[in-house]
Each structure stands twice: as C-alpha cells, then as structure tokens.
Amino acid sequence: MQLKAWAECAVNGFFPFPANGAWDKEFARVFSKDLRATFNATTHSYDTWLSLYQTFNHSLVVFTPFNHGFTSVVAIPDSANPKGGFVSMNGWEGGYHSLAKKDLWYSDTAFAVIEVDAQGKRKIVEFREATNMPSGGGVLPPGTDWACVLPNTGPGGNGSVKMAV
C-alpha cells in the first residue's frame, strides 16, 4: 500500500468520533510506543496522546453526525525505505451542532513521520495536529470582515479575492 493511502486509512481508523467503533485498537496498531505528538499547543507521549484522544468523544458527540475528510494529503516516502516517510494532511471536520442548532465546520491539519519497525510494520513516530475547533465542541464567535484584498494568481485565478475571517 502506498504511504499516502496508508496514512489516510490510519487517520480514518483512529479518529475517535462516536460512530467509529473500536478506534482505540487502530490507535494502538499505528502509533509507536515511542511517539512524540502535539495537539495545538500541548505535547504528548504515547500514553498522554491516548488519554487526550479518549476525551474527544465527549466533545464530538454534540455533532449529529460528526464528519471529517481530507482536502489535501502529501506523502514523501523515505528514500532508504519507501514504506516510511512523512505525510502532511489538511482537512475539515464538523457537522450539525446539536446545541448551536446549525452546521459548524472547522479546519484540521496534521504532519506525521512514519517509520518501519523491526517487524516491518509502519508506525507513526511523530504526529503534529492542529485544529481551530473549540475544545468541548463549543461554538466560535462570529467572524469579522478583514479589509484586505489579496491577488488571486493561482490556477484558475481571475483577479482579487476579498478575505473575511
């Protein structure tokens, strides 16, 4: 299996939302016991990372249903062993928020370093994740207009883009 596909399947498997079943078994399969991880501004070992993930169901249960997906995934295989390497993922998460009574969507990004263990299995040894979803599944305050115009010169660009945050 290609590195990119493996990483996407691994993340989908351990993403701890209520409908994901036995996500903790996939978590144990894909993360190294020597894991170094960050979530926003917090740092974690394997055990504290697992403890953090165990709290997420309490936050995500307010979404009926909770959904997530990828907008882009870039995998760079290790030249010495292409089963390992690093992967950068960007995506979205959210859904209908049962307390706010509306759809709420957030961004999520992750960077993973994947190595091959002594048994030839891929393991995530480093994982850096960040999201703008409020902790506890809370609701962000409304955005404000940002008076800035940026040139839209990318593929299909047709002038300027006005930004609002």
mmCIF file of C-alpha atoms in Angstrom:
data_model
loop_
_atom_site.group_PDB
_atom_site.id
_atom_site.type_symbol
_atom_site.label_atom_id
_atom_site.label_comp_id
_atom_site.label_asym_id
_atom_site.label_seq_id
_atom_site.Cartn_x
_atom_site.Cartn_y
_atom_site.Cartn_z
ATOM 1 C CA MET A 1 0.000 0.000 0.000
ATOM 2 C CA GLN A 2 1.305 3.447 -0.883
ATOM 3 C CA LEU A 3 2.367 5.698 2.011
ATOM 4 C CA LYS A 4 -0.350 8.291 1.292
ATOM 5 C CA ALA A 5 -3.138 5.692 1.251
ATOM 6 C CA TRP A 6 -1.799 4.040 4.413
ATOM 7 C CA ALA A 7 -1.769 7.372 6.267
ATOM 8 C CA GLU A 8 -5.320 8.259 5.155
ATOM 9 C CA CYS A 9 -6.612 4.839 6.250
ATOM 10 C CA ALA A 10 -4.745 5.068 9.564
ATOM 11 C CA VAL A 11 -6.196 8.502 10.405
ATOM 12 C CA ASN A 12 -9.705 7.416 9.425
ATOM 13 C CA GLY A 13 -9.256 4.355 11.630
ATOM 14 C CA PHE A 14 -8.110 6.085 14.820
ATOM 15 C CA PHE A 15 -10.187 9.269 14.507
ATOM 16 C CA PRO A 16 -12.183 8.977 17.763
ATOM 17 C CA PHE A 17 -15.690 10.010 16.866
ATOM 18 C CA PRO A 18 -18.667 8.181 18.394
ATOM 19 C CA ALA A 19 -19.606 6.228 15.261
ATOM 20 C CA ASN A 20 -16.063 4.970 14.615
ATOM 21 C CA GLY A 21 -16.281 1.820 16.701
ATOM 22 C CA ALA A 22 -13.078 0.371 18.130
ATOM 23 C CA TRP A 23 -10.845 3.285 17.139
ATOM 24 C CA ASP A 24 -8.531 2.546 20.082
ATOM 25 C CA LYS A 25 -7.399 -0.746 18.503
ATOM 26 C CA GLU A 26 -6.359 1.092 15.336
ATOM 27 C CA PHE A 27 -4.682 3.748 17.512
ATOM 28 C CA ALA A 28 -2.557 1.027 19.155
ATOM 29 C CA ARG A 29 -1.741 -0.525 15.774
ATOM 30 C CA VAL A 30 -0.500 2.635 14.022
ATOM 31 C CA PHE A 31 1.226 4.677 16.747
ATOM 32 C CA SER A 32 4.688 3.808 18.039
ATOM 33 C CA LYS A 33 5.054 3.448 21.816
ATOM 34 C CA ASP A 34 7.923 5.969 21.406
ATOM 35 C CA LEU A 35 5.539 8.537 19.907
ATOM 36 C CA ARG A 36 6.190 12.270 20.115
ATOM 37 C CA ALA A 37 2.979 14.204 19.470
ATOM 38 C CA THR A 38 1.491 17.671 19.708
ATOM 39 C CA PHE A 39 -2.094 18.854 19.618
ATOM 40 C CA ASN A 40 -2.310 22.613 19.179
ATOM 41 C CA ALA A 41 -0.050 23.898 21.994
ATOM 42 C CA THR A 42 0.184 20.670 24.038
ATOM 43 C CA THR A 43 2.895 17.997 23.810
ATOM 44 C CA HIS A 44 2.364 14.296 24.403
ATOM 45 C CA SER A 45 3.900 10.866 24.790
ATOM 46 C CA TYR A 46 2.049 7.773 23.544
ATOM 47 C CA ASP A 47 0.151 7.406 26.846
ATOM 48 C CA THR A 48 -0.863 11.056 27.196
ATOM 49 C CA TRP A 49 -1.799 11.169 23.483
ATOM 50 C CA LEU A 50 -4.110 8.189 24.007
ATOM 51 C CA SER A 51 -5.602 9.868 27.103
ATOM 52 C CA LEU A 52 -6.240 13.035 25.095
ATOM 53 C CA TYR A 53 -7.922 11.097 22.287
ATOM 54 C CA GLN A 54 -10.130 9.315 24.849
ATOM 55 C CA THR A 55 -11.592 12.713 25.816
ATOM 56 C CA PHE A 56 -12.554 13.647 22.248
ATOM 57 C CA ASN A 57 -15.784 11.622 22.125
ATOM 58 C CA HIS A 58 -17.203 13.896 24.824
ATOM 59 C CA SER A 59 -16.600 16.896 22.557
ATOM 60 C CA LEU A 60 -17.595 15.304 19.272
ATOM 61 C CA VAL A 61 -20.882 13.809 20.452
ATOM 62 C CA VAL A 62 -22.532 17.268 20.063
ATOM 63 C CA PHE A 63 -22.248 16.816 16.282
ATOM 64 C CA THR A 64 -25.024 14.709 14.778
ATOM 65 C CA PRO A 65 -23.323 13.266 12.880
ATOM 66 C CA PHE A 66 -19.675 14.214 13.204
ATOM 67 C CA ASN A 67 -17.858 14.125 9.861
ATOM 68 C CA HIS A 68 -14.312 14.703 8.689
ATOM 69 C CA GLY A 69 -12.371 14.465 5.460
ATOM 70 C CA PHE A 70 -9.211 15.450 3.651
ATOM 71 C CA THR A 71 -8.766 18.379 1.279
ATOM 72 C CA SER A 72 -5.136 17.513 0.528
ATOM 73 C CA VAL A 73 -2.618 14.858 1.509
ATOM 74 C CA VAL A 74 1.046 14.946 0.503
ATOM 75 C CA ALA A 75 3.276 11.946 1.220
ATOM 76 C CA ILE A 76 7.051 11.943 0.764
ATOM 77 C CA PRO A 77 8.469 8.403 1.023
ATOM 78 C CA ASP A 78 11.821 7.836 2.729
ATOM 79 C CA SER A 79 14.477 7.227 0.065
ATOM 80 C CA ALA A 80 16.033 4.426 2.160
ATOM 81 C CA ASN A 81 12.712 2.647 2.812
ATOM 82 C CA PRO A 82 9.650 3.903 0.903
ATOM 83 C CA LYS A 83 7.295 2.255 3.416
ATOM 84 C CA GLY A 84 8.286 5.108 5.755
ATOM 85 C CA GLY A 85 8.493 8.848 5.241
ATOM 86 C CA PHE A 86 6.444 11.864 6.154
ATOM 87 C CA VAL A 87 2.898 12.919 5.397
ATOM 88 C CA SER A 88 1.188 16.306 5.570
ATOM 89 C CA MET A 89 -2.624 16.334 5.725
ATOM 90 C CA ASN A 90 -5.165 19.139 5.609
ATOM 91 C CA GLY A 91 -8.866 18.657 6.055
ATOM 92 C CA TRP A 92 -12.186 19.622 7.543
ATOM 93 C CA GLU A 93 -14.333 18.385 10.423
ATOM 94 C CA GLY A 94 -17.668 19.153 11.996
ATOM 95 C CA GLY A 95 -21.317 18.707 11.172
ATOM 96 C CA TYR A 96 -24.677 19.644 12.597
ATOM 97 C CA HIS A 97 -24.042 21.010 16.094
ATOM 98 C CA SER A 98 -26.954 19.888 18.268
ATOM 99 C CA LEU A 99 -26.526 22.718 20.803
ATOM 100 C CA ALA A 100 -25.971 25.557 18.310
ATOM 101 C CA LYS A 101 -28.696 24.098 16.038
ATOM 102 C CA LYS A 102 -26.661 24.676 12.881
ATOM 103 C CA ASP A 103 -23.861 23.207 10.784
ATOM 104 C CA LEU A 104 -20.395 24.127 12.064
ATOM 105 C CA TRP A 105 -17.245 23.307 10.120
ATOM 106 C CA TYR A 106 -13.614 23.620 11.186
ATOM 107 C CA SER A 107 -10.159 23.060 9.714
ATOM 108 C CA ASP A 108 -7.681 20.417 10.835
ATOM 109 C CA THR A 109 -4.090 19.792 9.823
ATOM 110 C CA ALA A 110 -1.584 17.099 10.714
ATOM 111 C CA PHE A 111 2.009 16.177 9.990
ATOM 112 C CA ALA A 112 3.197 12.599 10.555
ATOM 113 C CA VAL A 113 6.583 10.913 10.467
ATOM 114 C CA ILE A 114 6.217 7.211 9.696
ATOM 115 C CA GLU A 115 8.950 4.643 10.266
ATOM 116 C CA VAL A 116 9.137 0.896 9.775
ATOM 117 C CA ASP A 117 9.565 -1.144 12.978
ATOM 118 C CA ALA A 118 11.630 -4.330 13.468
ATOM 119 C CA GLN A 119 8.649 -6.444 12.326
ATOM 120 C CA GLY A 120 8.340 -4.483 9.069
ATOM 121 C CA LYS A 121 5.170 -2.657 10.187
ATOM 122 C CA ARG A 122 4.594 1.040 9.638
ATOM 123 C CA LYS A 123 4.352 3.102 12.826
ATOM 124 C CA ILE A 124 3.706 6.802 13.341
ATOM 125 C CA VAL A 125 6.619 8.009 15.482
ATOM 126 C CA GLU A 126 5.792 11.720 15.332
ATOM 127 C CA PHE A 127 2.375 13.348 14.917
ATOM 128 C CA ARG A 128 1.625 17.075 14.948
ATOM 129 C CA GLU A 129 -2.050 18.013 14.836
ATOM 130 C CA ALA A 130 -3.773 21.392 14.985
ATOM 131 C CA THR A 131 -7.394 22.435 14.643
ATOM 132 C CA ASN A 132 -9.482 25.559 15.035
ATOM 133 C CA MET A 133 -12.365 23.570 16.555
ATOM 134 C CA PRO A 134 -13.009 24.914 20.061
ATOM 135 C CA SER A 135 -12.379 22.422 22.845
ATOM 136 C CA GLY A 136 -15.515 20.872 24.203
ATOM 137 C CA GLY A 137 -17.232 21.234 20.828
ATOM 138 C CA GLY A 138 -18.012 24.874 21.596
ATOM 139 C CA VAL A 139 -19.115 27.489 19.121
ATOM 140 C CA LEU A 140 -16.703 30.083 17.736
ATOM 141 C CA PRO A 141 -17.738 33.740 17.912
ATOM 142 C CA PRO A 142 -18.905 35.267 14.630
ATOM 143 C CA GLY A 143 -16.188 36.383 12.238
ATOM 144 C CA THR A 144 -15.388 39.962 11.360
ATOM 145 C CA ASP A 145 -14.556 41.441 7.979
ATOM 146 C CA TRP A 146 -10.881 41.874 7.333
ATOM 147 C CA ALA A 147 -10.274 44.756 4.974
ATOM 148 C CA CYS A 148 -7.622 43.079 2.878
ATOM 149 C CA VAL A 149 -7.530 42.216 -0.797
ATOM 150 C CA LEU A 150 -5.107 39.530 -1.920
ATOM 151 C CA PRO A 151 -4.213 38.794 -5.535
ATOM 152 C CA ASN A 152 -5.664 35.556 -6.849
ATOM 153 C CA THR A 153 -2.879 34.407 -9.125
ATOM 154 C CA GLY A 154 -3.164 30.653 -8.581
ATOM 155 C CA PRO A 155 -4.606 28.124 -11.010
ATOM 156 C CA GLY A 156 -7.836 29.498 -12.437
ATOM 157 C CA GLY A 157 -7.168 32.858 -10.753
ATOM 158 C CA ASN A 158 -9.262 35.660 -12.140
ATOM 159 C CA GLY A 159 -8.364 38.744 -10.193
ATOM 160 C CA SER A 160 -8.512 39.550 -6.489
ATOM 161 C CA VAL A 161 -10.026 37.742 -3.551
ATOM 162 C CA LYS A 162 -11.533 39.645 -0.609
ATOM 163 C CA MET A 163 -10.807 37.889 2.659
ATOM 164 C CA ALA A 164 -13.213 37.651 5.586
ATOM 165 C CA VAL A 165 -12.434 35.950 8.880
#
